[in-house]
Short mmCIF file of C-alpha atoms and ligand atoms in Angstrom, two decimals:
data_model
loop_
_atom_site.label_atom_id
_atom_site.label_comp_id
_atom_site.label_asym_id
_atom_site.label_seq_id
_atom_site.Cartn_x
_atom_site.Cartn_y
_atom_site.Cartn_z
CA MET A 1 90.38 88.50 122.59
CA LYS A 2 92.26 91.39 124.17
CA VAL A 3 95.34 92.72 122.43
CA LEU A 4 97.73 95.53 123.26
CA PHE A 5 99.40 96.75 120.08
CA ALA A 6 102.59 98.71 120.72
CA SER A 7 104.19 100.87 118.07
CA SER A 8 106.53 103.84 117.86
CA GLU A 9 104.22 105.50 115.34
CA ALA A 10 100.67 105.28 114.00
CA ALA A 11 98.74 107.43 111.57
CA PRO A 12 96.88 109.77 111.83
CA PHE A 13 98.84 110.95 114.86
CA PHE A 14 102.39 110.20 113.80
CA LYS A 15 103.70 108.74 110.58
CA THR A 16 107.08 108.56 108.89
CA GLY A 17 106.40 105.53 106.72
CA GLY A 18 104.75 102.16 106.33
CA LEU A 19 104.79 101.28 110.04
CA GLY A 20 102.60 104.31 110.70
CA ASP A 21 100.08 103.14 108.11
CA VAL A 22 100.03 99.55 109.39
CA ALA A 23 99.69 100.55 113.04
CA TYR A 24 96.59 102.51 112.12
CA ALA A 25 94.89 100.23 109.61
CA LEU A 26 95.51 96.76 111.07
CA PRO A 27 93.98 97.52 114.50
CA LYS A 28 91.05 99.21 112.77
CA GLU A 29 90.32 96.02 110.83
CA LEU A 30 90.83 93.79 113.87
CA VAL A 31 88.29 95.83 115.81
CA LYS A 32 85.81 95.14 112.99
CA GLN A 33 86.57 91.44 113.41
CA GLY A 34 85.65 91.62 117.09
CA VAL A 35 89.03 92.01 118.78
CA ASP A 36 89.41 94.35 121.75
CA ILE A 37 92.66 95.80 120.44
CA ARG A 38 94.15 98.92 121.99
CA VAL A 39 97.16 100.79 120.67
CA VAL A 40 99.94 102.30 122.75
CA LEU A 41 102.16 105.04 121.33
CA PRO A 42 104.60 107.65 122.58
CA TYR A 43 103.05 111.06 123.18
CA TYR A 44 105.29 113.00 120.80
CA SER A 45 104.83 116.75 121.05
CA THR A 46 104.31 116.90 117.29
CA MET A 47 100.83 115.40 117.60
CA PRO A 48 98.43 117.49 115.48
CA GLU A 49 96.52 120.04 117.57
CA ARG A 50 93.10 118.60 116.74
CA TYR A 51 94.04 115.35 118.50
CA LYS A 52 95.87 117.08 121.34
CA GLU A 53 92.60 118.81 122.14
CA GLN A 54 90.82 115.45 122.43
CA VAL A 55 93.25 113.47 124.59
CA GLU A 56 92.41 112.96 128.23
CA GLU A 57 94.73 112.32 131.14
CA LEU A 58 94.12 108.84 132.49
CA ILE A 59 96.75 108.30 135.14
CA SER A 60 100.35 109.10 135.96
CA PHE A 61 103.04 107.18 137.78
CA ARG A 62 106.81 106.89 137.96
CA VAL A 63 108.98 104.55 135.95
CA GLN A 64 112.43 103.51 137.07
CA VAL A 65 114.92 103.98 134.22
CA GLY A 66 118.17 102.65 135.61
CA TRP A 67 118.89 104.86 138.61
CA LYS A 68 116.51 107.61 137.42
CA THR A 69 112.88 107.88 138.40
CA MET A 70 110.97 109.30 135.45
CA TYR A 71 107.48 110.74 135.16
CA CYS A 72 105.08 108.71 133.03
CA GLY A 73 101.70 110.10 132.07
CA ILE A 74 99.11 107.98 130.28
CA LYS A 75 96.81 109.92 128.03
CA THR A 76 93.99 108.36 126.12
CA LEU A 77 91.74 108.95 123.16
CA VAL A 78 89.16 106.87 121.31
CA LEU A 79 89.22 107.20 117.55
CA GLU A 80 87.12 105.10 115.17
CA GLY A 81 86.39 102.55 117.88
CA ILE A 82 90.01 102.10 118.93
CA THR A 83 91.34 103.11 122.32
CA TYR A 84 94.76 104.71 122.07
CA TYR A 85 97.10 105.16 125.00
CA PHE A 86 99.85 107.72 124.75
CA ILE A 87 102.88 107.57 126.99
CA ASP A 88 103.84 111.04 128.02
CA ASN A 89 107.23 112.21 129.13
CA LYS A 90 108.52 115.50 127.78
CA THR A 91 112.19 114.67 128.30
CA TYR A 92 111.90 111.79 125.87
CA PHE A 93 109.17 112.75 123.45
CA ASP A 94 109.20 116.53 123.16
CA ARG A 95 111.57 116.41 120.18
CA SER A 96 111.50 117.69 116.63
CA SER A 97 111.78 114.18 115.15
CA PHE A 98 110.71 110.71 116.28
CA TYR A 99 113.95 108.88 115.58
CA GLY A 100 117.64 109.42 115.09
CA GLN A 101 118.28 111.03 118.46
CA LEU A 102 121.41 110.18 120.44
CA ASP A 103 119.39 108.76 123.31
CA ASP A 104 117.01 106.61 121.23
CA GLY A 105 117.99 103.56 123.29
CA GLU A 106 116.88 105.26 126.48
CA ARG A 107 113.80 106.85 124.90
CA PHE A 108 112.41 103.58 123.59
CA GLY A 109 113.74 101.71 126.60
CA PHE A 110 111.60 104.00 128.74
CA PHE A 111 108.67 103.50 126.37
CA SER A 112 108.97 99.71 126.71
CA LEU A 113 109.26 99.83 130.50
CA ALA A 114 106.28 102.19 130.66
CA ILE A 115 104.17 99.80 128.55
CA CYS A 116 104.94 96.93 130.94
CA GLU A 117 104.08 99.05 133.97
CA MET A 118 100.98 100.55 132.39
CA MET A 119 99.02 97.36 131.77
CA GLU A 120 98.54 96.64 135.45
CA LYS A 121 98.04 100.28 136.41
CA ILE A 122 95.23 100.86 133.91
CA ASP A 123 93.90 97.36 134.48
CA PHE A 124 94.09 96.27 130.86
CA ILE A 125 95.72 92.86 130.91
CA PRO A 126 95.76 91.66 127.31
CA ASP A 127 95.82 88.09 126.09
CA VAL A 128 98.44 89.12 123.57
CA VAL A 129 100.99 91.91 123.44
CA HIS A 130 101.83 92.64 119.83
CA VAL A 131 105.00 94.72 119.41
CA ASN A 132 106.52 96.18 116.26
CA ASP A 133 110.14 96.65 115.22
CA TRP A 134 113.06 97.38 117.53
CA HIS A 135 111.47 100.28 119.41
CA THR A 136 109.10 98.02 121.32
CA ALA A 137 111.00 94.74 120.91
CA MET A 138 112.21 94.85 124.52
CA VAL A 139 108.64 94.49 125.83
CA PRO A 140 108.60 90.67 125.34
CA VAL A 141 112.08 90.49 126.84
CA LEU A 142 111.02 92.48 129.88
CA LEU A 143 107.83 90.47 130.34
CA VAL A 144 109.83 87.25 130.45
CA ASP A 145 112.76 88.53 132.43
CA LYS A 146 111.83 91.47 134.60
CA TYR A 147 108.08 91.21 135.10
CA HIS A 148 107.69 87.43 135.32
CA TRP A 149 106.79 87.78 138.98
CA VAL A 150 103.70 89.89 138.14
CA GLN A 151 100.95 87.30 138.50
CA ALA A 152 98.56 89.13 136.16
CA TYR A 153 101.09 88.99 133.31
CA LYS A 154 101.89 85.33 133.44
CA ASP A 155 99.60 84.25 130.58
CA ILE A 156 100.29 87.15 128.23
CA ARG A 157 101.42 85.88 124.83
CA LYS A 158 103.92 87.84 122.80
CA VAL A 159 103.99 88.58 119.07
CA ILE A 160 106.59 90.70 117.31
CA THR A 161 106.29 92.01 113.78
CA ILE A 162 109.40 92.95 111.83
CA HIS A 163 108.62 95.75 109.43
CA ASN A 164 112.21 96.35 108.43
CA ILE A 165 115.09 94.27 109.73
CA ARG A 166 117.66 96.90 108.82
CA PHE A 167 116.82 98.82 111.99
CA GLN A 168 117.61 96.76 115.09
CA GLY A 169 118.36 99.03 118.03
CA ILE A 170 121.94 98.10 118.88
CA PHE A 171 123.41 99.56 122.07
CA ASP A 172 126.17 99.11 124.60
CA PRO A 173 125.44 96.32 127.12
CA VAL A 174 125.44 98.92 129.87
CA VAL A 175 121.81 99.69 128.86
CA LEU A 176 120.72 96.51 130.64
CA SER A 177 121.51 98.08 133.99
CA SER A 178 121.42 101.79 133.16
CA ILE A 179 117.99 101.67 131.46
CA PHE A 180 116.21 98.39 132.04
CA GLY A 181 117.53 97.53 135.47
CA THR A 182 117.90 93.89 134.51
CA GLY A 183 120.83 91.67 135.25
CA MET A 184 123.22 90.17 132.71
CA ASN A 185 121.30 86.89 132.70
CA ILE A 186 119.70 87.74 129.33
CA TYR A 187 123.06 88.74 127.86
CA HIS A 188 123.72 85.60 125.85
CA GLU A 189 123.28 84.44 122.25
CA ALA A 190 119.75 83.12 122.75
CA GLY A 191 118.87 86.39 124.49
CA VAL A 192 119.82 89.94 123.58
CA LYS A 193 123.56 89.59 122.98
CA TYR A 194 124.74 90.53 119.50
CA TYR A 195 128.53 90.46 119.18
CA GLU A 196 129.59 92.77 122.05
CA ASN A 197 126.31 94.69 122.16
CA VAL A 198 122.68 94.46 123.12
CA ASN A 199 120.32 94.14 120.17
CA PHE A 200 116.70 95.01 121.01
CA LEU A 201 115.23 93.37 117.93
CA LYS A 202 117.17 90.17 118.52
CA GLY A 203 115.76 90.07 122.05
CA GLY A 204 112.25 90.57 120.71
CA ILE A 205 112.70 87.69 118.26
CA ASN A 206 114.11 85.35 120.89
CA PHE A 207 111.53 86.14 123.56
CA SER A 208 108.32 86.29 121.49
CA ASP A 209 106.03 83.35 120.88
CA VAL A 210 105.51 84.26 117.23
CA VAL A 211 107.57 86.41 114.90
CA THR A 212 105.75 87.83 111.93
CA THR A 213 107.03 89.85 109.07
CA VAL A 214 105.19 91.73 106.41
CA SER A 215 105.34 89.44 103.40
CA PRO A 216 105.96 85.73 102.78
CA SER A 217 108.94 86.45 100.52
CA TYR A 218 110.57 88.69 103.11
CA ALA A 219 109.99 86.00 105.75
CA ASN A 220 112.23 83.71 103.69
CA GLU A 221 114.68 86.38 102.62
CA ILE A 222 115.56 87.54 106.13
CA GLN A 223 116.72 84.04 106.98
CA THR A 224 119.55 84.44 104.45
CA PRO A 225 122.81 86.42 104.81
CA GLU A 226 121.87 88.62 101.85
CA PHE A 227 118.83 90.13 103.58
CA GLY A 228 119.14 89.13 107.24
CA GLU A 229 121.29 92.11 108.23
CA GLY A 230 123.23 89.93 110.62
CA LEU A 231 120.15 88.38 112.27
CA GLU A 232 119.73 85.53 109.79
CA GLY A 233 121.20 83.07 112.30
CA THR A 234 118.79 84.19 115.02
CA LEU A 235 115.90 83.90 112.59
CA ARG A 236 116.87 80.47 111.36
CA TYR A 237 117.18 79.37 114.97
CA ASN A 238 113.63 80.66 115.51
CA SER A 239 112.32 79.67 112.09
CA SER A 240 109.44 77.57 113.41
CA LYS A 241 107.96 80.76 114.93
CA ILE A 242 108.16 82.89 111.77
CA ARG A 243 105.15 83.78 109.63
CA GLY A 244 104.96 86.11 106.63
CA ILE A 245 101.70 88.06 106.36
CA ILE A 246 101.33 90.58 103.61
CA ASN A 247 100.26 94.06 104.69
CA GLY A 248 97.09 95.55 103.38
CA ILE A 249 96.37 99.15 102.51
CA ASP A 250 93.67 101.22 104.08
CA TYR A 251 90.70 100.91 101.74
CA ASP A 252 88.88 103.82 103.36
CA ILE A 253 91.71 106.19 102.59
CA ASN A 254 93.04 104.72 99.35
CA ASN A 255 89.90 104.64 97.29
CA PRO A 256 89.89 106.32 93.87
CA GLU A 257 86.10 106.66 94.03
CA THR A 258 86.03 108.69 97.22
CA ASP A 259 89.55 109.91 98.05
CA PRO A 260 89.01 113.44 99.44
CA LYS A 261 92.56 114.38 98.44
CA LEU A 262 91.62 114.09 94.76
CA LEU A 263 89.74 116.62 92.71
CA TYR A 264 88.50 113.98 90.28
CA HIS A 265 87.26 110.57 91.26
CA PHE A 266 87.31 107.48 89.08
CA SER A 267 86.76 103.74 89.02
CA SER A 268 87.80 100.83 86.86
CA ASP A 269 84.57 101.32 84.86
CA ASP A 270 85.16 104.97 84.20
CA LEU A 271 88.72 106.19 84.01
CA SER A 272 87.94 109.69 82.78
CA GLY A 273 88.69 111.09 86.25
CA LYS A 274 92.12 109.51 86.12
CA ALA A 275 92.94 111.43 82.94
CA LYS A 276 91.81 114.66 84.59
CA ASN A 277 94.02 113.94 87.58
CA LYS A 278 96.91 113.40 85.21
CA ALA A 279 96.38 116.80 83.63
CA ALA A 280 96.08 118.42 87.07
CA LEU A 281 99.27 116.70 88.22
CA GLN A 282 101.20 117.73 85.10
CA GLU A 283 100.04 121.29 85.58
CA ARG A 284 100.87 121.37 89.28
CA LEU A 285 104.37 120.00 88.69
CA GLY A 286 105.11 122.31 85.76
CA LEU A 287 105.29 119.42 83.30
CA GLU A 288 103.89 119.67 79.79
CA VAL A 289 100.15 119.04 80.04
CA ASN A 290 99.70 116.29 77.49
CA PRO A 291 97.62 113.13 77.97
CA ASP A 292 99.76 111.12 75.55
CA ILE A 293 103.12 111.50 77.22
CA PRO A 294 103.60 108.66 79.71
CA LEU A 295 104.05 109.98 83.23
CA ILE A 296 106.13 107.93 85.66
CA THR A 297 105.96 108.84 89.34
CA SER A 298 107.75 107.68 92.44
CA VAL A 299 106.96 108.43 96.09
CA GLY A 300 109.22 107.30 98.87
CA ARG A 301 112.16 107.77 101.18
CA LEU A 302 115.09 108.79 98.99
CA THR A 303 117.47 106.09 100.20
CA ASP A 304 119.50 103.19 98.85
CA GLN A 305 116.86 100.80 100.19
CA LYS A 306 114.34 102.23 97.77
CA GLY A 307 116.74 101.79 94.84
CA TYR A 308 117.01 105.46 93.94
CA GLN A 309 120.64 104.91 92.94
CA LEU A 310 119.30 103.11 89.87
CA VAL A 311 116.97 105.99 89.06
CA GLN A 312 119.82 108.45 89.52
CA GLU A 313 122.01 106.37 87.23
CA LYS A 314 119.52 106.01 84.39
CA ALA A 315 117.22 109.06 84.53
CA GLU A 316 119.10 111.12 81.95
CA GLU A 317 119.52 108.20 79.57
CA LEU A 318 115.79 107.62 79.78
CA LEU A 319 114.90 111.26 79.25
CA ASN A 320 117.27 111.48 76.29
CA SER A 321 115.96 108.34 74.64
CA ARG A 322 112.17 108.48 75.13
CA ASP A 323 109.34 110.95 75.28
CA VAL A 324 108.47 110.49 78.92
CA GLN A 325 107.86 112.50 82.09
CA ILE A 326 109.24 111.60 85.52
CA ALA A 327 108.04 113.02 88.84
CA ILE A 328 109.58 112.13 92.20
CA LEU A 329 108.22 113.01 95.64
CA GLY A 330 110.37 112.24 98.65
CA THR A 331 112.94 113.26 101.18
CA GLY A 332 116.05 111.46 102.29
CA GLU A 333 119.72 111.29 101.48
CA ALA A 334 121.18 114.60 100.28
CA GLU A 335 122.85 112.94 97.32
CA TYR A 336 119.51 111.90 95.83
CA GLU A 337 117.72 115.08 96.76
CA ASN A 338 120.41 117.08 94.99
CA SER A 339 120.69 114.97 91.88
CA PHE A 340 116.92 114.92 91.40
CA ARG A 341 116.83 118.69 91.85
CA TYR A 342 119.54 118.90 89.22
CA PHE A 343 117.57 116.79 86.73
CA ALA A 344 114.54 118.98 87.40
CA SER A 345 116.54 122.09 86.58
CA GLU A 346 117.95 120.52 83.40
CA TYR A 347 114.63 119.11 82.15
CA PRO A 348 112.06 121.42 83.74
CA ASP A 349 109.04 120.37 81.70
CA ARG A 350 109.87 116.64 81.82
CA PHE A 351 111.37 115.92 85.22
CA SER A 352 109.92 117.09 88.51
CA ALA A 353 111.44 116.65 91.97
CA VAL A 354 109.40 117.62 95.01
CA ILE A 355 111.67 117.25 98.03
CA ASP A 356 108.99 117.18 100.67
CA PHE A 357 106.68 114.92 102.68
CA ASP A 358 103.27 115.72 101.27
CA ILE A 359 100.50 113.15 101.61
CA THR A 360 98.08 115.07 99.41
CA LEU A 361 100.52 115.29 96.53
CA ALA A 362 101.39 111.62 97.11
CA GLN A 363 97.76 110.64 96.45
CA LEU A 364 97.63 112.81 93.34
CA MET A 365 100.74 111.06 92.08
CA TYR A 366 99.34 107.59 92.72
CA ALA A 367 96.13 108.58 90.97
CA GLY A 368 97.33 110.82 88.17
CA SER A 369 100.21 108.94 86.63
CA ASP A 370 100.59 105.98 84.29
CA LEU A 371 103.50 104.14 85.87
CA PHE A 372 104.86 103.99 89.42
CA LEU A 373 108.53 103.35 89.99
CA MET A 374 109.67 101.30 93.00
CA PRO A 375 113.00 99.61 92.28
CA SER A 376 113.78 98.83 95.95
CA ALA A 377 116.98 96.92 96.69
CA PHE A 378 114.97 95.16 99.38
CA GLU A 379 111.36 95.68 100.39
CA PRO A 380 109.77 94.01 103.44
CA CYS A 381 106.29 94.65 102.01
CA GLY A 382 105.91 98.07 100.47
CA LEU A 383 102.61 99.90 100.47
CA SER A 384 103.16 102.34 97.65
CA GLN A 385 103.00 99.71 94.91
CA MET A 386 99.65 98.47 96.26
CA ILE A 387 98.26 101.99 96.45
CA SER A 388 99.36 102.70 92.89
CA LEU A 389 97.74 99.45 91.69
CA ARG A 390 94.49 100.43 93.33
CA TYR A 391 94.60 103.72 91.44
CA GLY A 392 95.30 102.00 88.12
CA THR A 393 98.92 103.13 87.95
CA LEU A 394 101.06 100.20 86.92
CA PRO A 395 104.12 99.59 89.05
CA ILE A 396 107.66 98.97 87.83
CA VAL A 397 109.38 97.02 90.60
CA HIS A 398 112.42 94.99 91.50
CA GLU A 399 111.35 91.41 92.28
CA THR A 400 112.09 91.36 95.97
CA GLY A 401 110.16 90.88 99.22
CA GLY A 402 106.63 92.21 99.20
CA LEU A 403 107.03 93.66 95.71
CA LYS A 404 107.39 90.13 94.42
CA ASP A 405 104.32 89.03 96.39
CA THR A 406 102.01 91.82 95.21
CA VAL A 407 102.91 92.67 91.60
CA VAL A 408 102.18 90.08 88.93
CA PRO A 409 104.77 90.44 86.14
CA TYR A 410 103.42 91.29 82.72
CA ASN A 411 103.45 88.32 80.38
CA ALA A 412 103.60 89.49 76.78
CA TYR A 413 102.18 86.18 75.49
CA THR A 414 99.16 85.82 77.71
CA GLY A 415 98.65 89.51 78.47
CA GLU A 416 98.43 88.68 82.16
CA GLY A 417 99.98 90.84 84.79
CA THR A 418 99.61 93.96 86.86
CA GLY A 419 103.04 95.53 86.47
CA PHE A 420 106.56 95.32 85.12
CA THR A 421 109.29 93.61 87.10
CA PHE A 422 113.01 92.91 86.93
CA MET A 423 115.18 90.46 88.83
CA ASP A 424 118.72 91.72 88.49
CA PHE A 425 119.20 94.79 90.70
CA SER A 426 120.92 97.04 88.15
CA GLY A 427 120.30 100.26 86.27
CA TYR A 428 120.49 98.29 83.04
CA ALA A 429 117.65 95.97 84.09
CA LEU A 430 115.57 98.86 85.37
CA LEU A 431 115.93 100.83 82.16
CA GLY A 432 115.11 97.78 80.04
CA THR A 433 111.97 97.24 82.11
CA ILE A 434 110.89 100.85 81.75
CA TYR A 435 111.34 100.50 77.99
CA ARG A 436 109.17 97.37 78.00
CA ALA A 437 106.49 99.20 79.95
CA LEU A 438 106.61 102.18 77.60
CA ASP A 439 106.30 99.89 74.60
CA VAL A 440 103.08 98.41 75.95
CA TYR A 441 101.78 101.88 76.86
CA GLU A 442 102.51 103.30 73.42
CA ASN A 443 101.81 100.36 71.12
CA GLN A 444 99.34 98.04 72.84
CA PRO A 445 96.56 100.14 74.30
CA LYS A 446 94.27 97.13 74.72
CA ALA A 447 96.82 95.14 76.68
CA TRP A 448 97.50 98.24 78.78
CA ALA A 449 93.83 98.81 79.51
CA ALA A 450 93.41 95.16 80.52
CA MET A 451 96.33 95.44 82.93
CA VAL A 452 94.89 98.58 84.49
CA GLN A 453 91.57 96.78 85.01
CA THR A 454 93.24 93.77 86.61
CA ALA A 455 95.42 96.01 88.79
CA MET A 456 92.42 97.93 90.12
CA GLU A 457 90.48 94.74 90.85
CA GLN A 458 93.16 93.18 93.10
CA ASP A 459 92.21 92.87 96.76
CA PHE A 460 94.78 94.58 98.94
CA SER A 461 92.41 95.32 101.78
CA TRP A 462 93.28 94.43 105.36
CA LYS A 463 90.47 91.88 105.65
CA GLU A 464 92.44 88.71 104.93
CA PRO A 465 95.73 89.78 106.54
CA ALA A 466 93.86 90.79 109.71
CA LYS A 467 92.23 87.35 109.78
CA ASP A 468 95.69 85.79 109.63
CA TYR A 469 96.80 87.85 112.64
CA LEU A 470 93.67 86.90 114.52
CA GLU A 471 94.36 83.24 113.81
CA ILE A 472 97.82 83.63 115.28
CA TYR A 473 96.44 85.32 118.41
CA GLU A 474 93.83 82.58 118.79
CA SER A 475 96.30 79.77 118.33
CA LEU A 476 98.51 81.25 121.05
CA VAL A 477 95.72 81.80 123.51
CA ASN A 478 94.29 78.31 122.97
CA GLU A 479 97.70 76.64 123.25
P1 ADP B 501 108.55 102.52 104.01
O1 ADP B 501 107.74 102.19 105.21
O2 ADP B 501 109.73 101.63 103.81
O3 ADP B 501 108.94 103.96 103.95
P2 ADP B 501 106.18 101.81 102.43
O4 ADP B 501 105.97 101.70 100.96
O5 ADP B 501 105.85 100.61 103.24
O6 ADP B 501 107.68 102.27 102.67
O7 ADP B 501 105.30 103.01 103.00
C1 ADP B 501 105.57 104.32 102.66
C2 ADP B 501 104.36 105.15 103.01
O8 ADP B 501 104.79 106.50 103.24
C3 ADP B 501 103.35 105.22 101.89
O9 ADP B 501 102.06 105.47 102.44
C4 ADP B 501 103.84 106.45 101.09
O10 ADP B 501 102.82 107.05 100.34
C5 ADP B 501 104.28 107.35 102.22
N1 ADP B 501 105.34 108.29 101.84
C6 ADP B 501 106.66 108.05 101.68
N2 ADP B 501 107.31 109.18 101.33
C7 ADP B 501 106.39 110.15 101.24
C8 ADP B 501 106.42 111.56 100.92
N3 ADP B 501 107.55 112.16 100.63
N4 ADP B 501 105.26 112.25 100.97
C9 ADP B 501 104.11 111.62 101.29
N5 ADP B 501 103.99 110.32 101.59
C10 ADP B 501 105.12 109.58 101.57
#
């Protein structure tokens, strides 16, 4: 089984969020399961030096982007058994950030064209091309429309994974000629047309053989107007192709017994290291060092999606009503950054706001706190809640998407559960749920300890999800 996995980011080279984690860990597990999977990424100039030193030039050629002829270098590197290809063009990828540039349509249009051209040039013709999100969603479209005459490509199967349907890549229809050099024949409702624009993700959904998304709940949700972000009709039309496969987390990296980012290791049998991490975290954040005060952390993009409006709304009420510490790590919308900084200045030894992207501190927060807050308005899968569970930090989550599929709500009668959940997306419901969690923490140490054990014993590894992907690949190839 040969697979080309295309993504706009992958750790450890480039990561802004969950896609970067998935694009690293899923191929790694598939290689273990015997798949010849290779990963293609842009060659952003922000690649860490230690990897830049290892990449080798493989080949270079020219790619036609509308009327422009652009340089395309293919660099390569083998890391942990996986061959990576990096598509090099300084005009497009020598930028300070990966996304949010005015010419994103052209940048990722070029990337998609280059992927299609590359396969033949490097003589890697996969059985399956697996693309991710809008940035590479045009690859299936191009394979069907523009490259159908390439004999070598005629049996390639196409899989697209939607990691977040909010981002779709919507551009003026002129991109079809000015970037892709295709005709208007794909500009219709069952193609790439979305109102009066071209929608890359819609094209990817319509032209792929299978559409996966990152949790079973989200697979259902995106077929409704509430979560479909305007593509619910397209998804319902394609519903027989949709599968929901929960993401895993990288068990090599997220392991409380070996995590090199932690000073103190621990396991479900011996939690003494967790208590030491808590003290270290409290000290580092300037909070009162006290094992008995419950510490609630949150790590994530500070956006509406992640539900930080609820935290903003209720933080002071919580701090004024209970003896609790809150620590938030994240960057994002200025409004949240500023209000969390304000709370930190008002309650310096009880509220901490680190406005930064810091993967070492993130691990310390997962490991060293008691509760992890993730009240997302919507959540395709979510990795943070699984990482926190693995480190024995009980999540408080809104019952949506992958959060619903991975956190078992605490049942006060049976004692079952791995976290605390609420259904109604409101500050009131969030606060009530935090109170419930604090009550168990303070008054029912046995129930709490049992939950921590169960949380740490859950299997969130990539083993099973990777098998599901492999099954999809196999079913397509054997069709
Ligand atoms: P999303 O992809 O929507 O941002 P996920 O929960 O799927 O959310 O993945 C987020 C990943 O990014 C997790 O690995 C999380 O630890 C990491 N992350 C998010 N914000 C930060 C931050 N400020 N510092 C370090 N890591 C972060």
